[in-house]
Amino acid sequence: GENVEQHPSTLSVQEGDSAVIKCTYSDSASNYFPWYKQELGKRPQLIIDIRSNVGEKKDQRIAVTLNKTAKHFSLHITETQPEDSAVYFCAASIEYGNKLVFGAGTILRVKS
Amino acid sequence: DAGITQSPRHKVTETGTPVTLRCHQTENHRYMYWYRQDPGHGLRLIHYSYGVKDTDKGEVSDGYSVSRSKTEDFLLTLESATSSQTSVYFCAISEHTGRETQYFGPGTRLLVL
């Protein structure tokens, strides 16, 4: 079945720097890749997603890139701010069964 | 936030007792999911539903059962709770298929002593 690996598990950056989180997936038929942000004690919330017919998508300071050949996708956050501190999860759809498989998460700390 | 509520929000129970968690949605979405969240494991799917009375297993379904008798409600039951089921449980919904945006409920924190 699908396996999603996420790196790094923790990431510390200075305020204003960029942060990059990477995920790899195993099922070449996966076609939907969302990213969720979870603040402490809160529910996961979708911040951006991409489908397999698109290579890159941006939303203000957040962007996601997808490399289908290499089966990896990345989240890029520019000009990081303290409020970006949270746990970020990537996920990938699977071909058979209506499900998403999630990565283990990345703890992002933005130091001011 | 999408119209999703979970009850109870917190529960402490003893090993061997049955526990039922409820997820209620007001969005009329077809798909509903139960996940558990544990440190280092992210979100792992327990069971999901693709319609009334239509359910299927996820990757960590052992020890759990579900029921969906109405579109708006999805119940998760731990038949005989164990300490390994101490976790935070999230319900999620999606509109048309499972391979699209899922909206999460606020979560239920369960402690099994």
Tab-separated table of C-alpha atoms in Angstrom:
chain	number	residue	atom	x	y	z
A	1	GLY	CA	0.000	0.000	0.000
A	2	GLU	CA	0.893	3.665	-0.074
A	3	ASN	CA	3.658	4.850	2.226
A	4	VAL	CA	4.411	8.517	2.852
A	5	GLU	CA	7.691	9.562	4.412
A	6	GLN	CA	8.179	13.091	5.705
A	7	HIS	CA	11.418	14.923	6.551
A	8	PRO	CA	12.663	16.484	8.675
A	9	SER	CA	10.818	15.524	11.837
A	10	THR	CA	11.751	18.850	13.440
A	11	LEU	CA	12.858	22.102	11.859
A	12	SER	CA	13.990	25.299	13.551
A	13	VAL	CA	14.390	28.512	11.576
A	14	GLN	CA	14.912	32.165	12.342
A	15	GLU	CA	12.029	34.512	11.748
A	16	GLY	CA	12.166	35.745	8.165
A	17	ASP	CA	14.004	32.696	6.847
A	18	SER	CA	12.473	30.086	4.559
A	19	ALA	CA	11.401	26.602	5.625
A	20	VAL	CA	11.169	23.525	3.411
A	21	ILE	CA	9.507	20.243	4.319
A	22	LYS	CA	9.779	17.249	2.008
A	23	CYS	CA	7.628	14.162	1.512
A	24	THR	CA	8.023	11.092	-0.642
A	25	TYR	CA	5.299	8.663	-1.623
A	26	SER	CA	5.362	5.141	-2.985
A	27	ASP	CA	2.179	4.773	-5.070
A	28	SER	CA	2.774	6.235	-8.521
A	29	ALA	CA	-1.014	6.396	-9.042
A	30	SER	CA	-1.470	8.926	-6.220
A	31	ASN	CA	-2.938	12.111	-7.608
A	32	TYR	CA	-3.816	14.408	-4.705
A	33	PHE	CA	-1.361	15.852	-2.181
A	34	PRO	CA	-2.610	18.084	0.641
A	35	TRP	CA	-0.679	19.785	3.410
A	36	TYR	CA	-2.159	20.344	6.859
A	37	LYS	CA	-1.073	22.620	9.687
A	38	GLN	CA	-1.837	21.710	13.280
A	39	GLU	CA	-1.313	24.147	16.098
A	40	LEU	CA	-0.901	22.860	19.628
A	41	GLY	CA	-4.152	21.406	20.936
A	42	LYS	CA	-6.024	22.219	17.716
A	43	ARG	CA	-7.359	20.255	14.789
A	44	PRO	CA	-5.359	19.799	11.550
A	45	GLN	CA	-6.326	22.411	8.962
A	46	LEU	CA	-5.649	22.367	5.243
A	47	ILE	CA	-3.217	25.060	4.144
A	48	ILE	CA	-2.558	24.104	0.526
A	49	ASP	CA	-2.987	21.161	-1.810
A	50	ILE	CA	-1.860	20.122	-5.280
A	51	ARG	CA	-3.046	17.639	-7.855
A	52	SER	CA	-0.850	15.535	-10.075
A	53	ASN	CA	-1.559	17.552	-13.219
A	54	VAL	CA	0.138	20.610	-11.673
A	55	GLY	CA	3.841	21.019	-10.844
A	56	GLU	CA	3.651	23.976	-8.485
A	57	LYS	CA	1.056	25.968	-6.597
A	58	LYS	CA	1.442	29.142	-4.549
A	59	ASP	CA	-0.669	30.918	-1.981
A	60	GLN	CA	1.004	34.039	-0.616
A	61	ARG	CA	3.992	32.853	1.461
A	62	ILE	CA	3.243	29.156	0.959
A	63	ALA	CA	4.052	27.048	-2.066
A	64	VAL	CA	3.986	23.362	-2.871
A	65	THR	CA	5.997	21.644	-5.597
A	66	LEU	CA	5.423	18.180	-7.001
A	67	ASN	CA	7.867	15.934	-8.843
A	68	LYS	CA	5.869	12.957	-10.114
A	69	THR	CA	8.873	11.257	-11.655
A	70	ALA	CA	10.743	11.206	-8.368
A	71	LYS	CA	7.531	10.763	-6.372
A	72	HIS	CA	8.172	13.579	-3.986
A	73	PHE	CA	6.515	16.857	-3.065
A	74	SER	CA	7.606	19.723	-0.879
A	75	LEU	CA	6.134	22.559	1.160
A	76	HIS	CA	7.930	25.891	1.030
A	77	ILE	CA	7.207	28.665	3.508
A	78	THR	CA	8.931	31.998	2.859
A	79	GLU	CA	9.434	34.902	5.269
A	80	THR	CA	8.540	32.712	8.226
A	81	GLN	CA	6.755	34.270	11.193
A	82	PRO	CA	6.319	33.054	14.783
A	83	GLU	CA	2.699	32.144	14.016
A	84	ASP	CA	3.959	29.619	11.457
A	85	SER	CA	5.203	27.508	14.381
A	86	ALA	CA	3.124	24.316	14.306
A	87	VAL	CA	3.167	20.703	13.188
A	88	TYR	CA	2.834	20.223	9.437
A	89	PHE	CA	1.555	17.026	7.834
A	90	CYS	CA	1.735	15.968	4.225
A	91	ALA	CA	-0.588	13.363	2.734
A	92	ALA	CA	-1.098	11.474	-0.496
A	93	SER	CA	-4.155	9.870	-2.017
A	94	ILE	CA	-4.134	6.239	-2.957
A	95	GLU	CA	-5.558	4.756	-6.087
A	96	TYR	CA	-7.613	1.998	-4.539
A	97	GLY	CA	-9.930	3.010	-1.744
A	98	ASN	CA	-10.990	6.524	-0.982
A	99	LYS	CA	-8.284	7.359	1.477
A	100	LEU	CA	-5.396	9.647	2.250
A	101	VAL	CA	-2.167	8.409	3.798
A	102	PHE	CA	-0.416	10.916	6.064
A	103	GLY	CA	3.230	11.496	6.806
A	104	ALA	CA	4.419	11.441	10.413
A	105	GLY	CA	4.596	15.227	10.671
A	106	THR	CA	7.211	17.981	10.997
A	107	ILE	CA	7.456	20.234	14.028
A	108	LEU	CA	8.356	23.708	12.759
A	109	ARG	CA	9.705	26.225	15.247
A	110	VAL	CA	10.189	29.809	14.142
A	111	LYS	CA	12.501	31.685	16.483
A	112	SER	CA	12.085	35.427	16.838
B	1	ASP	CA	-14.396	25.457	10.580
B	2	ALA	CA	-16.636	22.988	8.826
B	3	GLY	CA	-19.675	21.937	10.839
B	4	ILE	CA	-18.114	18.997	12.631
B	5	THR	CA	-18.450	18.248	16.308
B	6	GLN	CA	-17.089	15.405	18.377
B	7	SER	CA	-18.303	14.133	21.705
B	8	PRO	CA	-17.077	13.725	24.290
B	9	ARG	CA	-14.072	16.015	23.971
B	10	HIS	CA	-12.267	14.364	26.845
B	11	LYS	CA	-12.761	10.981	28.434
B	12	VAL	CA	-11.013	8.910	31.071
B	13	THR	CA	-11.958	5.256	31.274
B	14	GLU	CA	-10.676	1.994	32.646
B	15	THR	CA	-9.196	-0.961	30.801
B	16	GLY	CA	-11.849	-3.395	29.666
B	17	THR	CA	-14.747	-0.947	29.495
B	18	PRO	CA	-16.572	-0.146	26.249
B	19	VAL	CA	-16.264	3.374	24.887
B	20	THR	CA	-18.181	5.105	22.107
B	21	LEU	CA	-17.070	8.316	20.451
B	22	ARG	CA	-19.431	10.316	18.299
B	23	CYS	CA	-18.784	12.460	15.258
B	24	HIS	CA	-21.583	14.702	14.020
B	25	GLN	CA	-21.542	16.803	10.838
B	26	THR	CA	-23.934	19.379	9.452
B	27	GLU	CA	-22.330	19.545	5.979
B	28	ASN	CA	-24.135	16.562	4.451
B	29	HIS	CA	-20.786	15.201	3.267
B	30	ARG	CA	-20.712	11.622	2.077
B	31	TYR	CA	-17.350	10.510	3.458
B	32	MET	CA	-16.451	10.326	7.131
B	33	TYR	CA	-13.262	9.097	8.783
B	34	TRP	CA	-11.857	8.219	12.162
B	35	TYR	CA	-8.149	8.766	12.806
B	36	ARG	CA	-5.991	8.391	15.835
B	37	GLN	CA	-3.028	10.655	16.472
B	38	ASP	CA	-0.034	9.534	18.468
B	39	PRO	CA	3.412	11.141	18.772
B	40	GLY	CA	5.709	10.053	15.954
B	41	HIS	CA	2.910	8.424	13.961
B	42	GLY	CA	1.005	11.300	12.493
B	43	LEU	CA	-2.615	10.567	11.667
B	44	ARG	CA	-3.499	6.930	11.178
B	45	LEU	CA	-6.805	5.875	9.687
B	46	ILE	CA	-8.934	3.566	11.831
B	47	HIS	CA	-12.143	3.207	9.792
B	48	TYR	CA	-13.996	5.238	7.247
B	49	SER	CA	-17.463	5.440	5.754
B	50	TYR	CA	-18.491	6.182	2.178
B	51	GLY	CA	-22.214	6.321	2.861
B	52	VAL	CA	-24.927	5.278	5.286
B	53	LYS	CA	-24.196	1.740	6.436
B	54	ASP	CA	-21.124	1.602	4.160
B	55	THR	CA	-17.859	1.344	6.069
B	56	ASP	CA	-14.371	-0.034	5.546
B	57	LYS	CA	-11.253	-0.651	7.558
B	58	GLY	CA	-8.204	1.560	7.734
B	59	GLU	CA	-4.643	0.671	8.688
B	60	VAL	CA	-5.203	0.402	12.478
B	61	SER	CA	-8.714	-1.048	12.768
B	62	ASP	CA	-8.062	-3.871	15.250
B	63	GLY	CA	-10.023	-3.332	18.476
B	64	TYR	CA	-12.347	-0.749	16.914
B	65	SER	CA	-15.748	-0.906	15.265
B	66	VAL	CA	-17.853	1.783	13.612
B	67	SER	CA	-21.413	2.434	12.635
B	68	ARG	CA	-23.155	4.970	10.455
B	69	SER	CA	-26.938	4.845	10.508
B	70	LYS	CA	-27.425	8.461	9.407
B	71	THR	CA	-25.464	10.700	7.058
B	72	GLU	CA	-24.604	13.099	9.855
B	73	ASP	CA	-23.359	10.666	12.503
B	74	PHE	CA	-20.364	8.326	12.567
B	75	LEU	CA	-19.717	6.377	15.751
B	76	LEU	CA	-16.447	4.787	16.818
B	77	THR	CA	-16.610	2.046	19.445
B	78	LEU	CA	-13.826	0.531	21.445
B	79	GLU	CA	-15.407	-2.745	22.512
B	80	SER	CA	-12.995	-3.310	25.400
B	81	ALA	CA	-10.614	-0.403	25.862
B	82	THR	CA	-6.904	-1.060	26.351
B	83	SER	CA	-4.120	1.280	27.447
B	84	SER	CA	-2.686	1.169	23.906
B	85	GLN	CA	-5.844	2.942	22.736
B	86	THR	CA	-4.990	6.024	24.770
B	87	SER	CA	-4.774	8.637	22.049
B	88	VAL	CA	-6.335	11.681	20.469
B	89	TYR	CA	-9.107	10.706	18.073
B	90	PHE	CA	-10.061	12.920	15.144
B	91	CYS	CA	-13.060	12.631	12.919
B	92	ALA	CA	-12.864	14.021	9.384
B	93	ILE	CA	-15.281	14.528	6.504
B	94	SER	CA	-14.970	15.001	2.777
B	95	GLU	CA	-17.604	15.833	0.231
B	96	HIS	CA	-17.388	13.745	-2.924
B	97	THR	CA	-14.540	11.274	-2.642
B	98	GLY	CA	-11.976	10.290	-0.073
B	99	ARG	CA	-9.193	11.557	-2.278
B	100	GLU	CA	-9.859	15.227	-1.744
B	101	THR	CA	-9.903	17.816	1.015
B	102	GLN	CA	-10.739	16.389	4.397
B	103	TYR	CA	-11.996	18.676	7.161
B	104	PHE	CA	-11.251	17.654	10.712
B	105	GLY	CA	-13.288	17.815	13.869
B	106	PRO	CA	-11.896	19.235	17.131
B	107	GLY	CA	-10.722	15.864	18.447
B	108	THR	CA	-11.403	13.670	21.471
B	109	ARG	CA	-8.691	13.045	24.014
B	110	LEU	CA	-9.083	9.528	25.435
B	111	LEU	CA	-7.134	8.188	28.395
B	112	VAL	CA	-7.445	4.487	29.228
B	113	LEU	CA	-6.154	3.647	32.704
